[in-house]
Amino acid sequence: MKQVSPGFFPSITIENDSSTPIYRQVYNWFRVAIVTGRLRPGQRVPSSRQLASELSVSRTTILGAIQQLSAEGYMESSAGSGTFITKSIPDQVTRFVASDSQPSIQRARRDGLRRVSKSAANLLSLQTPPLALAHRIGIGAFRIGLPALDHFPISIWSRLVNRHWRQPKKELMTYGDPMGYLPCRQAIAEYLAVVRGVRCEASQVMIVSGSQQGLAISARVLLDSGDSLWAEEPGYLGGLRVFTAAGCRLVPIPVDNEGLDVKTGIKSRPEARAAFITPSHQFPLGMTMSVARRMLLLDWAARKGSWIFEDDHDSEYRFATRPIGSLQGLDVDGRVIYVGTFSKILFPSLRIGYLVLPNDLVPAFSLVRFATDIFPSTLDQVVLTDFIREGHLARHIRRMRTIYMDRHEILIREIRKQIGTSVEIVSSNAGIHLVLLLPAGVQDTIVSDRAAGAGVATVPLSICYQGTAPKNGLILGYGGVNQKQIQDGVRRLHAVIRDTKS
Ligand SMILES: Cc1ncc(COP(=O)(O)O)c(C=O)c1O
């Protein structure tokens, strides 16, 4: 008999002071667990001895219940192997398993009794979320946000994992600080000071599970439902989802070649509680915020007591110029929450990012973190600390910069060679994606859907706008694709654009 691993068995509940006999309670528990699908057909039932001991009842009581269940066809025994939930439980018995089509669920939905929270409803109503999410998952041309996984120094990483986890210290296995593992925060603070001009001590660094969680925690600490927030137009959908989930009113503020148009922000919603921006490398268009705009934004934030969430997602990769310093480095009033990530410089599934907080906000962030997931997982932080301290990170970034520069060049060359000048390339010589503006009249969501059908992932530019997009385009990630994949991806994309045009 094929056996389902006994694995975990749901705990059985009985009430000693109930008027229902114990054997009947055990019988009832099994019956409900079987018809509702909690116990699966073929699943092994713990031995009567084990059940009797766990429930502190006599074995005869358990055997009575099992006999009854067997007689009714819910269980079957196999000599020498034990007792199992019957494999062939009739459909009409298991029809009680909750499903969307169940009339009671449909009725409850109609009566508004299955509604989700307002913030989840807001998220669900956001423009085409499944589409944008789908483009993030998987590998290949032209997934956005994907670094060169084929060049990640996995042997070094594995060696560091082994170093710590062959015989882990007990301190690494217990609860940790909500702010994160201190040596890791120290290493990140040093790295940020040198590379990004961020002014901070390790005590201000909070390790988070990617910038996404960093923004979510920031929103919980600093914003209330109904607060207004300036958002770049177009902007980073991932971040906008966080603030939508927090119940914020997003105020789209246009960007031009100097970044966020701060004057328009001040004119349209001067009392906004916060601004969410990507000043070093605007997502998705790639401009750098000018110093004049930075100073204006900081001044506005200081006067109004508003917060600035600075998402510094891929500043390490600039091909023609030196990296631009962070906005946080110019902030003397403690208005900037700096958000960074290792998703693009290492790999996204690592889920390590960081926040740099003004000192006085550290207690509030720590407490909210404690109420969220208590503290970040320690293993990867320990490994990352050594990776940074032993110079592997700096080496990796240097190597990746050259690789991305090549891939960026190859992509532009292939677009020009294969598609020609009917499309316009918006690139800032930085990062791991560029934007391809489509010929007039060609809708990016249609091209993107069809391209996905042809095995090419792209993000339609228009979904990064809250209002109407002035131009249709595609965001193409090139970090995670080699020359051959780029050539092949452009060829397929060209065919889709051509067919969509005609
Ligand atoms: C603008 C921007 N911010 C942040 C991230 C990274 O998010 P996370 O650290 O949550 O993986 C990305 C990834 O694509 C991004 O494009």
Short mmCIF file of C-alpha atoms and ligand atoms in Angstrom, two decimals:
data_model
loop_
_atom_site.label_atom_id
_atom_site.label_comp_id
_atom_site.label_asym_id
_atom_site.label_seq_id
_atom_site.Cartn_x
_atom_site.Cartn_y
_atom_site.Cartn_z
CA MET A 1 0.00 0.00 0.00
CA LYS A 2 1.38 3.39 -1.00
CA GLN A 3 1.84 5.34 2.13
CA VAL A 4 1.53 9.03 2.72
CA SER A 5 4.29 9.98 5.11
CA PRO A 6 2.86 10.26 8.63
CA GLY A 7 4.92 13.46 9.00
CA PHE A 8 2.92 15.93 10.99
CA PHE A 9 -0.40 14.87 12.39
CA PRO A 10 -2.87 17.56 13.41
CA SER A 11 -3.46 17.63 17.12
CA ILE A 12 -6.64 15.97 18.33
CA THR A 13 -8.77 17.88 20.77
CA ILE A 14 -11.00 16.25 23.36
CA GLU A 15 -12.83 17.72 26.32
CA ASN A 16 -12.63 15.68 29.50
CA ASP A 17 -15.64 17.38 31.12
CA SER A 18 -17.93 16.98 28.11
CA SER A 19 -20.99 14.74 28.35
CA THR A 20 -19.96 13.12 25.02
CA PRO A 21 -17.97 9.94 25.72
CA ILE A 22 -14.26 10.23 24.87
CA TYR A 23 -14.38 7.43 22.27
CA ARG A 24 -17.17 9.36 20.50
CA GLN A 25 -15.19 12.62 20.64
CA VAL A 26 -12.19 10.87 19.04
CA TYR A 27 -14.48 9.35 16.42
CA ASN A 28 -16.07 12.76 15.70
CA TRP A 29 -12.67 14.49 15.45
CA PHE A 30 -11.41 11.98 12.86
CA ARG A 31 -14.63 12.09 10.88
CA VAL A 32 -14.59 15.90 10.59
CA ALA A 33 -10.86 15.92 9.82
CA ILE A 34 -11.42 13.42 7.00
CA VAL A 35 -14.47 15.04 5.41
CA THR A 36 -12.92 18.51 5.53
CA GLY A 37 -9.68 17.28 3.98
CA ARG A 38 -7.42 17.91 6.99
CA LEU A 39 -6.51 14.24 6.84
CA ARG A 40 -5.69 13.00 3.37
CA PRO A 41 -6.69 9.69 1.78
CA GLY A 42 -3.88 7.21 2.31
CA GLN A 43 -2.44 9.12 5.28
CA ARG A 44 -1.13 6.92 8.07
CA VAL A 45 -2.88 7.19 11.43
CA PRO A 46 -0.61 7.14 14.50
CA SER A 47 -0.77 3.86 16.41
CA SER A 48 -3.52 3.40 18.99
CA ARG A 49 -0.80 3.16 21.63
CA GLN A 50 0.65 6.54 20.60
CA LEU A 51 -2.75 8.24 20.41
CA ALA A 52 -3.78 6.82 23.79
CA SER A 53 -0.58 8.04 25.36
CA GLU A 54 -0.79 11.54 23.79
CA LEU A 55 -4.42 11.99 24.81
CA SER A 56 -3.92 10.33 28.20
CA VAL A 57 -6.84 7.96 27.63
CA SER A 58 -7.02 4.20 27.58
CA ARG A 59 -6.04 2.30 24.46
CA THR A 60 -9.44 0.58 24.47
CA THR A 61 -11.10 3.99 24.03
CA ILE A 62 -8.97 4.72 20.95
CA LEU A 63 -9.51 1.23 19.54
CA GLY A 64 -13.28 1.69 19.94
CA ALA A 65 -13.18 4.88 17.85
CA ILE A 66 -10.92 3.35 15.20
CA GLN A 67 -13.16 0.28 14.91
CA GLN A 68 -16.19 2.47 14.36
CA LEU A 69 -14.36 4.60 11.74
CA SER A 70 -13.15 1.45 9.99
CA ALA A 71 -16.63 -0.05 10.01
CA GLU A 72 -17.97 3.11 8.34
CA GLY A 73 -15.22 3.03 5.72
CA TYR A 74 -13.19 6.06 6.86
CA MET A 75 -10.13 4.00 7.80
CA GLU A 76 -8.56 0.76 6.68
CA SER A 77 -5.91 -1.43 8.22
CA SER A 78 -3.16 -3.31 6.51
CA ALA A 79 -1.65 -6.26 8.38
CA GLY A 80 1.74 -5.30 9.72
CA SER A 81 1.70 -1.74 8.28
CA GLY A 82 -0.83 0.02 10.49
CA THR A 83 -4.03 2.00 9.98
CA PHE A 84 -4.63 4.50 7.18
CA ILE A 85 -7.27 6.95 6.08
CA THR A 86 -9.20 5.15 3.33
CA LYS A 87 -7.75 5.92 -0.06
CA SER A 88 -11.07 5.89 -1.85
CA ILE A 89 -13.21 8.23 0.21
CA PRO A 90 -16.24 8.94 -1.93
CA ASP A 91 -16.56 12.41 -3.46
CA GLN A 92 -19.84 13.07 -1.73
CA VAL A 93 -18.07 12.71 1.63
CA THR A 94 -15.26 15.11 0.79
CA ARG A 95 -17.53 17.62 -0.96
CA PHE A 96 -17.55 19.60 2.27
CA VAL A 97 -14.01 20.70 1.65
CA ALA A 98 -14.21 24.48 1.36
CA SER A 99 -13.84 25.72 -2.17
CA ASP A 100 -14.71 28.91 -4.02
CA SER A 101 -17.63 27.26 -5.75
CA GLN A 102 -19.24 26.17 -2.51
CA PRO A 103 -22.68 27.83 -2.27
CA SER A 104 -22.12 29.01 1.30
CA ILE A 105 -18.94 30.82 0.25
CA GLN A 106 -20.62 32.32 -2.80
CA ARG A 107 -23.53 33.48 -0.66
CA ALA A 108 -21.22 34.98 1.95
CA ARG A 109 -19.32 36.77 -0.78
CA ARG A 110 -22.56 38.23 -2.16
CA ASP A 111 -23.52 39.37 1.34
CA GLY A 112 -20.14 41.07 1.81
CA LEU A 113 -19.11 38.63 4.55
CA ARG A 114 -15.81 37.65 2.93
CA ARG A 115 -14.38 41.10 2.36
CA VAL A 116 -10.69 41.76 2.79
CA SER A 117 -9.31 44.85 4.51
CA LYS A 118 -9.55 48.24 2.77
CA SER A 119 -5.83 48.26 2.10
CA ALA A 120 -5.88 44.81 0.52
CA ALA A 121 -8.88 45.89 -1.58
CA ASN A 122 -6.92 48.96 -2.70
CA LEU A 123 -4.02 46.73 -3.69
CA LEU A 124 -6.28 44.40 -5.62
CA SER A 125 -7.67 47.34 -7.56
CA LEU A 126 -4.21 48.58 -8.60
CA GLN A 127 -3.58 48.44 -12.30
CA THR A 128 -2.72 44.94 -13.60
CA PRO A 129 -0.81 43.68 -10.58
CA PRO A 130 -0.55 40.04 -11.72
CA LEU A 131 1.10 41.17 -14.95
CA ALA A 132 3.77 43.18 -13.18
CA LEU A 133 4.42 40.39 -10.72
CA ALA A 134 4.73 37.75 -13.43
CA HIS A 135 7.55 39.68 -15.04
CA ARG A 136 9.57 39.46 -11.86
CA ILE A 137 9.47 35.72 -11.46
CA GLY A 138 11.79 33.38 -13.33
CA ILE A 139 14.94 34.01 -15.32
CA GLY A 140 15.87 34.86 -18.90
CA ALA A 141 15.44 37.80 -21.28
CA PHE A 142 14.46 40.50 -20.19
CA ARG A 143 13.45 39.96 -16.58
CA ILE A 144 13.84 43.18 -14.68
CA GLY A 145 15.76 43.40 -11.43
CA LEU A 146 17.74 40.26 -12.23
CA PRO A 147 21.51 40.38 -11.72
CA ALA A 148 24.06 38.15 -13.54
CA LEU A 149 23.38 34.99 -11.55
CA ASP A 150 25.77 33.09 -13.82
CA HIS A 151 28.64 35.20 -12.43
CA PHE A 152 27.78 35.00 -8.76
CA PRO A 153 30.75 33.56 -6.80
CA ILE A 154 28.74 30.68 -5.43
CA SER A 155 31.79 28.67 -4.30
CA ILE A 156 32.91 31.52 -2.05
CA TRP A 157 29.39 31.93 -0.67
CA SER A 158 29.10 28.18 0.01
CA ARG A 159 32.49 28.16 1.73
CA LEU A 160 31.33 30.96 4.02
CA VAL A 161 28.04 29.17 4.74
CA ASN A 162 29.98 26.03 5.66
CA ARG A 163 32.39 27.98 7.81
CA HIS A 164 29.58 29.13 10.07
CA TRP A 165 27.08 26.34 9.87
CA ARG A 166 29.11 23.18 10.12
CA GLN A 167 29.27 23.77 13.85
CA PRO A 168 27.22 26.89 14.49
CA LYS A 169 27.72 28.88 17.64
CA LYS A 170 24.66 28.82 19.89
CA GLU A 171 24.45 32.63 19.70
CA LEU A 172 23.69 32.30 16.01
CA MET A 173 20.78 29.97 16.70
CA THR A 174 18.91 32.02 19.25
CA TYR A 175 16.71 35.13 18.97
CA GLY A 176 18.43 38.21 17.66
CA ASP A 177 18.24 42.00 17.74
CA PRO A 178 15.25 43.45 15.81
CA MET A 179 17.76 45.79 14.13
CA GLY A 180 19.79 42.86 12.84
CA TYR A 181 23.14 41.19 13.48
CA LEU A 182 25.51 43.90 14.72
CA PRO A 183 28.66 42.90 12.77
CA CYS A 184 26.59 42.90 9.58
CA ARG A 185 25.21 46.37 10.37
CA GLN A 186 28.76 47.57 11.03
CA ALA A 187 29.99 46.19 7.71
CA ILE A 188 27.06 47.78 5.85
CA ALA A 189 27.57 51.16 7.58
CA GLU A 190 31.24 51.20 6.51
CA TYR A 191 30.35 50.15 2.97
CA LEU A 192 27.67 52.84 2.66
CA ALA A 193 29.93 55.59 4.00
CA VAL A 194 32.63 54.82 1.44
CA VAL A 195 30.56 53.89 -1.60
CA ARG A 196 27.36 55.91 -1.22
CA GLY A 197 28.37 58.86 0.94
CA VAL A 198 25.76 57.86 3.53
CA ARG A 199 26.38 59.35 6.97
CA CYS A 200 25.60 56.79 9.61
CA GLU A 201 26.71 54.62 12.49
CA ALA A 202 25.95 50.90 12.70
CA SER A 203 23.36 51.74 15.38
CA GLN A 204 21.26 53.44 12.68
CA VAL A 205 21.29 50.49 10.29
CA MET A 206 18.36 48.07 10.36
CA ILE A 207 18.67 44.86 8.34
CA VAL A 208 15.44 44.11 6.49
CA SER A 209 14.20 41.42 4.16
CA GLY A 210 14.72 43.49 0.99
CA SER A 211 13.76 47.11 0.36
CA GLN A 212 10.16 46.06 0.11
CA GLN A 213 10.03 45.14 3.78
CA GLY A 214 12.12 48.21 4.59
CA LEU A 215 9.48 50.44 3.02
CA ALA A 216 6.64 48.52 4.68
CA ILE A 217 8.18 48.93 8.13
CA SER A 218 8.89 52.61 7.42
CA ALA A 219 5.27 53.15 6.44
CA ARG A 220 4.07 51.48 9.62
CA VAL A 221 6.32 53.63 11.76
CA LEU A 222 5.83 56.99 10.08
CA LEU A 223 2.57 57.09 8.13
CA ASP A 224 -1.10 56.78 8.91
CA SER A 225 -3.89 55.64 6.67
CA GLY A 226 -5.07 58.60 4.59
CA ASP A 227 -1.69 60.38 4.61
CA SER A 228 -0.60 61.85 1.27
CA LEU A 229 2.66 60.75 -0.30
CA TRP A 230 4.44 62.18 -3.31
CA ALA A 231 5.28 59.42 -5.74
CA GLU A 232 7.42 59.73 -8.84
CA GLU A 233 5.41 59.56 -12.07
CA PRO A 234 6.39 57.10 -13.53
CA GLY A 235 7.59 55.21 -10.48
CA TYR A 236 8.54 51.91 -8.90
CA LEU A 237 5.42 49.78 -8.64
CA GLY A 238 6.83 47.59 -5.87
CA GLY A 239 7.23 50.58 -3.59
CA LEU A 240 3.91 52.12 -4.59
CA ARG A 241 2.17 48.89 -3.58
CA VAL A 242 3.63 49.20 -0.09
CA PHE A 243 2.25 52.70 0.38
CA THR A 244 -1.10 51.76 -1.14
CA ALA A 245 -1.28 48.84 1.31
CA ALA A 246 -0.56 51.32 4.11
CA GLY A 247 -3.64 53.29 3.05
CA CYS A 248 -1.68 56.30 1.73
CA ARG A 249 -3.02 58.64 -0.94
CA LEU A 250 -0.46 58.59 -3.71
CA VAL A 251 0.14 61.98 -5.29
CA PRO A 252 1.84 61.47 -8.66
CA ILE A 253 4.58 64.07 -9.23
CA PRO A 254 6.19 64.21 -12.68
CA VAL A 255 9.89 63.62 -13.23
CA ASP A 256 12.02 65.39 -15.84
CA ASN A 257 15.72 65.25 -16.62
CA GLU A 258 16.51 66.65 -13.14
CA GLY A 259 14.43 64.02 -11.38
CA LEU A 260 11.34 64.69 -9.24
CA ASP A 261 9.75 68.04 -10.02
CA VAL A 262 9.73 69.28 -6.43
CA LYS A 263 8.08 72.63 -7.25
CA THR A 264 5.08 70.85 -8.75
CA GLY A 265 4.90 68.69 -5.62
CA ILE A 266 4.90 71.77 -3.38
CA LYS A 267 2.26 73.40 -5.54
CA SER A 268 -0.06 70.40 -5.75
CA ARG A 269 0.21 68.88 -2.24
CA PRO A 270 2.50 70.91 0.05
CA GLU A 271 1.29 69.11 3.18
CA ALA A 272 2.17 65.61 1.98
CA ARG A 273 3.54 63.51 4.84
CA ALA A 274 6.25 61.93 2.72
CA ALA A 275 7.92 61.53 -0.65
CA PHE A 276 9.07 58.24 -2.14
CA ILE A 277 11.92 58.74 -4.61
CA THR A 278 14.79 57.05 -6.45
CA PRO A 279 17.10 60.11 -6.72
CA SER A 280 20.36 58.42 -7.78
CA HIS A 281 18.83 56.44 -10.61
CA GLN A 282 15.18 57.19 -11.24
CA PHE A 283 13.09 54.07 -11.72
CA PRO A 284 12.37 53.37 -14.55
CA LEU A 285 13.64 56.30 -16.66
CA GLY A 286 17.14 56.54 -15.20
CA MET A 287 17.75 60.25 -14.59
CA THR A 288 19.74 61.51 -11.60
CA MET A 289 18.15 64.10 -9.35
CA SER A 290 20.01 67.41 -9.57
CA VAL A 291 21.61 68.96 -6.50
CA ALA A 292 19.26 71.95 -6.72
CA ARG A 293 16.22 69.65 -6.61
CA ARG A 294 17.74 67.63 -3.76
CA MET A 295 18.23 70.78 -1.68
CA LEU A 296 14.70 71.97 -2.46
CA LEU A 297 13.25 68.60 -1.45
CA LEU A 298 15.22 68.48 1.80
CA ASP A 299 14.18 72.04 2.60
CA TRP A 300 10.51 71.23 1.99
CA ALA A 301 10.75 68.12 4.18
CA ALA A 302 12.41 70.05 7.01
CA ARG A 303 9.85 72.88 6.88
CA LYS A 304 6.82 70.61 6.75
CA GLY A 305 8.10 67.84 8.99
CA SER A 306 7.67 65.40 6.11
CA TRP A 307 9.65 62.22 5.47
CA ILE A 308 11.70 61.28 2.44
CA PHE A 309 12.03 57.59 1.55
CA GLU A 310 15.15 57.35 -0.58
CA ASP A 311 15.26 54.08 -2.55
CA ASP A 312 18.88 53.65 -3.64
CA HIS A 313 18.38 50.44 -5.57
CA ASP A 314 21.27 50.05 -8.03
CA SER A 315 23.64 53.01 -7.68
CA GLU A 316 26.72 50.81 -7.66
CA TYR A 317 26.41 50.36 -11.40
CA ARG A 318 27.26 53.45 -13.40
CA PHE A 319 29.22 52.89 -16.59
CA ALA A 320 30.26 56.35 -17.73
CA THR A 321 30.42 58.44 -14.58
CA ARG A 322 31.27 57.90 -10.92
CA PRO A 323 28.43 56.87 -8.58
CA ILE A 324 26.35 59.80 -7.36
CA GLY A 325 26.30 60.41 -3.60
CA SER A 326 23.12 59.67 -1.66
CA LEU A 327 20.50 62.25 -0.76
CA GLN A 328 20.81 61.04 2.83
CA GLY A 329 24.38 62.37 2.88
CA LEU A 330 23.03 65.91 2.40
CA ASP A 331 20.29 65.66 5.03
CA VAL A 332 21.09 67.61 8.19
CA ASP A 333 17.56 67.52 9.62
CA GLY A 334 17.07 63.76 9.90
CA ARG A 335 14.20 63.66 7.39
CA VAL A 336 15.57 60.90 5.12
CA ILE A 337 14.96 57.18 5.56
CA TYR A 338 17.55 55.58 3.30
CA VAL A 339 16.57 52.22 1.79
CA GLY A 340 19.05 49.86 0.12
CA THR A 341 19.11 46.28 -1.07
CA PHE A 342 21.43 43.43 -2.00
CA SER A 343 18.89 42.11 -4.50
CA LYS A 344 20.67 43.68 -7.45
CA ILE A 345 24.29 43.41 -6.33
CA LEU A 346 24.02 39.83 -5.05
CA PHE A 347 20.74 38.04 -5.79
CA PRO A 348 17.06 38.75 -5.04
CA SER A 349 16.22 35.53 -3.18
CA LEU A 350 18.77 36.47 -0.54
CA ARG A 351 16.15 38.93 0.73
CA ILE A 352 18.58 41.21 2.51
CA GLY A 353 18.24 44.95 2.40
CA TYR A 354 18.78 47.71 4.94
CA LEU A 355 17.37 50.94 6.27
CA VAL A 356 19.47 53.81 7.54
CA LEU A 357 17.45 55.65 10.16
CA PRO A 358 17.72 59.00 11.89
CA ASN A 359 18.93 58.17 15.43
CA ASP A 360 15.80 59.28 17.26
CA LEU A 361 13.61 56.95 15.19
CA VAL A 362 15.57 53.79 16.06
CA PRO A 363 13.41 52.83 19.09
CA ALA A 364 10.14 53.14 17.14
CA PHE A 365 11.51 51.17 14.18
CA SER A 366 12.85 48.48 16.53
CA LEU A 367 9.50 48.06 18.23
CA VAL A 368 7.57 47.93 14.98
CA ARG A 369 10.11 45.41 13.68
CA PHE A 370 9.58 43.35 16.79
CA ALA A 371 5.85 43.42 16.15
CA THR A 372 6.40 42.40 12.52
CA ASP A 373 8.78 39.43 12.36
CA ILE A 374 10.81 40.02 15.56
CA PHE A 375 14.23 40.02 13.86
CA PRO A 376 15.84 39.06 10.57
CA SER A 377 17.12 35.53 9.96
CA THR A 378 20.73 35.29 11.10
CA LEU A 379 22.40 32.77 8.77
CA ASP A 380 22.64 34.94 5.68
CA GLN A 381 23.65 38.00 7.67
CA VAL A 382 26.64 36.17 9.13
CA VAL A 383 27.70 34.99 5.70
CA LEU A 384 27.15 38.43 4.18
CA THR A 385 29.28 40.02 6.90
CA ASP A 386 32.27 37.88 5.94
CA PHE A 387 31.53 38.40 2.25
CA ILE A 388 31.81 42.16 2.75
CA ARG A 389 34.67 42.13 5.28
CA GLU A 390 36.88 39.81 3.22
CA GLY A 391 36.62 41.99 0.12
CA HIS A 392 34.41 39.67 -1.94
CA LEU A 393 31.63 42.24 -2.27
CA ALA A 394 33.90 44.98 -3.61
CA ARG A 395 35.48 42.51 -6.07
CA HIS A 396 32.09 41.22 -7.15
CA ILE A 397 30.74 44.74 -7.78
CA ARG A 398 33.83 45.64 -9.84
CA ARG A 399 33.44 42.52 -12.00
CA MET A 400 29.71 43.00 -12.40
CA ARG A 401 30.12 46.60 -13.48
CA THR A 402 32.16 45.47 -16.49
CA ILE A 403 29.73 42.66 -17.28
CA TYR A 404 26.69 44.97 -17.14
CA MET A 405 28.47 47.57 -19.22
CA ASP A 406 29.02 44.87 -21.89
CA ARG A 407 25.46 43.58 -21.69
CA HIS A 408 24.10 47.12 -21.88
CA GLU A 409 26.18 47.76 -25.00
CA ILE A 410 25.18 44.46 -26.60
CA LEU A 411 21.50 45.11 -25.96
CA ILE A 412 21.65 48.59 -27.51
CA ARG A 413 23.61 47.25 -30.49
CA GLU A 414 21.13 44.41 -31.06
CA ILE A 415 18.13 46.73 -30.79
CA ARG A 416 19.69 49.07 -33.35
CA LYS A 417 20.73 46.20 -35.62
CA GLN A 418 17.52 44.17 -35.47
CA ILE A 419 14.75 46.67 -34.75
CA GLY A 420 16.32 49.83 -36.14
CA THR A 421 15.26 53.37 -35.36
CA SER A 422 11.51 52.91 -35.16
CA VAL A 423 12.05 52.53 -31.41
CA GLU A 424 13.79 54.95 -29.05
CA ILE A 425 16.17 53.82 -26.33
CA VAL A 426 16.10 55.61 -22.98
CA SER A 427 19.25 54.67 -21.13
CA SER A 428 21.33 56.39 -18.50
CA ASN A 429 24.46 54.26 -18.85
CA ALA A 430 23.72 52.76 -15.47
CA GLY A 431 21.91 50.00 -13.64
CA ILE A 432 20.61 46.73 -15.07
CA HIS A 433 17.65 47.81 -17.21
CA LEU A 434 16.77 50.29 -19.93
CA VAL A 435 13.55 51.55 -21.48
CA LEU A 436 12.56 50.99 -25.07
CA LEU A 437 10.00 53.52 -26.34
CA LEU A 438 7.66 51.93 -28.87
CA PRO A 439 6.51 53.39 -32.18
CA ALA A 440 3.45 55.64 -31.93
CA GLY A 441 0.20 53.71 -31.69
CA VAL A 442 1.76 50.49 -30.43
CA GLN A 443 0.38 49.68 -27.00
CA ASP A 444 2.97 48.43 -24.54
CA THR A 445 0.65 46.18 -22.51
CA ILE A 446 -0.32 44.31 -25.67
CA VAL A 447 3.29 43.96 -26.82
CA SER A 448 4.32 42.85 -23.35
CA ASP A 449 1.61 40.19 -23.16
CA ARG A 450 2.46 38.88 -26.61
CA ALA A 451 6.17 38.95 -25.87
CA ALA A 452 5.52 36.89 -22.73
CA GLY A 453 3.77 34.39 -24.99
CA ALA A 454 6.93 34.31 -27.10
CA GLY A 455 9.06 33.65 -24.00
CA VAL A 456 10.31 37.20 -23.47
CA ALA A 457 9.57 39.06 -20.23
CA THR A 458 9.17 42.83 -20.34
CA VAL A 459 7.42 45.36 -18.13
CA PRO A 460 5.10 47.80 -19.92
CA LEU A 461 6.18 51.34 -19.12
CA SER A 462 2.56 52.49 -18.90
CA ILE A 463 1.86 50.43 -15.78
CA CYS A 464 4.46 52.50 -13.92
CA TYR A 465 2.20 55.56 -14.34
CA GLN A 466 -0.76 56.29 -12.13
CA GLY A 467 -2.20 58.58 -14.76
CA THR A 468 -2.09 58.21 -18.52
CA ALA A 469 1.38 57.43 -19.82
CA PRO A 470 2.62 60.00 -22.36
CA LYS A 471 4.55 57.29 -24.18
CA ASN A 472 4.33 53.54 -24.57
CA GLY A 473 7.45 51.57 -23.84
CA LEU A 474 8.96 48.42 -22.39
CA ILE A 475 11.37 48.09 -19.51
CA LEU A 476 14.02 45.55 -20.43
CA GLY A 477 16.32 44.02 -17.83
CA TYR A 478 19.70 43.00 -19.19
CA GLY A 479 21.59 42.16 -15.99
CA GLY A 480 20.69 38.48 -15.99
CA VAL A 481 21.11 37.69 -19.70
CA ASN A 482 24.18 36.75 -21.74
CA GLN A 483 24.94 37.78 -25.32
CA LYS A 484 23.11 34.88 -26.91
CA GLN A 485 20.00 35.39 -24.80
CA ILE A 486 20.04 39.10 -25.64
CA GLN A 487 20.28 38.45 -29.39
CA ASP A 488 17.55 35.85 -29.25
CA GLY A 489 15.34 37.99 -26.99
CA VAL A 490 15.60 41.02 -29.28
CA ARG A 491 14.77 38.87 -32.31
CA ARG A 492 11.58 37.59 -30.67
CA LEU A 493 10.67 41.02 -29.37
CA HIS A 494 11.14 42.54 -32.80
CA ALA A 495 8.76 39.99 -34.31
CA VAL A 496 6.13 40.82 -31.69
CA ILE A 497 6.48 44.60 -32.17
CA ARG A 498 6.27 44.22 -35.96
CA ASP A 499 3.16 42.05 -35.74
CA THR A 500 1.51 44.37 -33.21
CA LYS A 501 2.16 47.39 -35.45
CA SER A 502 0.69 45.93 -38.58
C1 LIG B 1 13.44 50.68 -7.75
C2 LIG B 1 13.67 49.39 -7.03
N1 LIG B 1 13.74 49.38 -5.70
C3 LIG B 1 13.98 48.25 -5.02
C4 LIG B 1 14.16 47.05 -5.68
C5 LIG B 1 14.54 45.82 -4.91
O1 LIG B 1 13.60 45.40 -4.07
P1 LIG B 1 13.91 44.27 -3.00
O2 LIG B 1 15.09 44.67 -2.17
O3 LIG B 1 12.66 44.23 -2.20
O4 LIG B 1 14.19 43.00 -3.74
C6 LIG B 1 14.05 47.00 -7.03
C7 LIG B 1 14.19 45.69 -7.70
O5 LIG B 1 13.91 45.50 -8.84
C8 LIG B 1 13.81 48.19 -7.74
O6 LIG B 1 13.75 48.19 -9.07
#
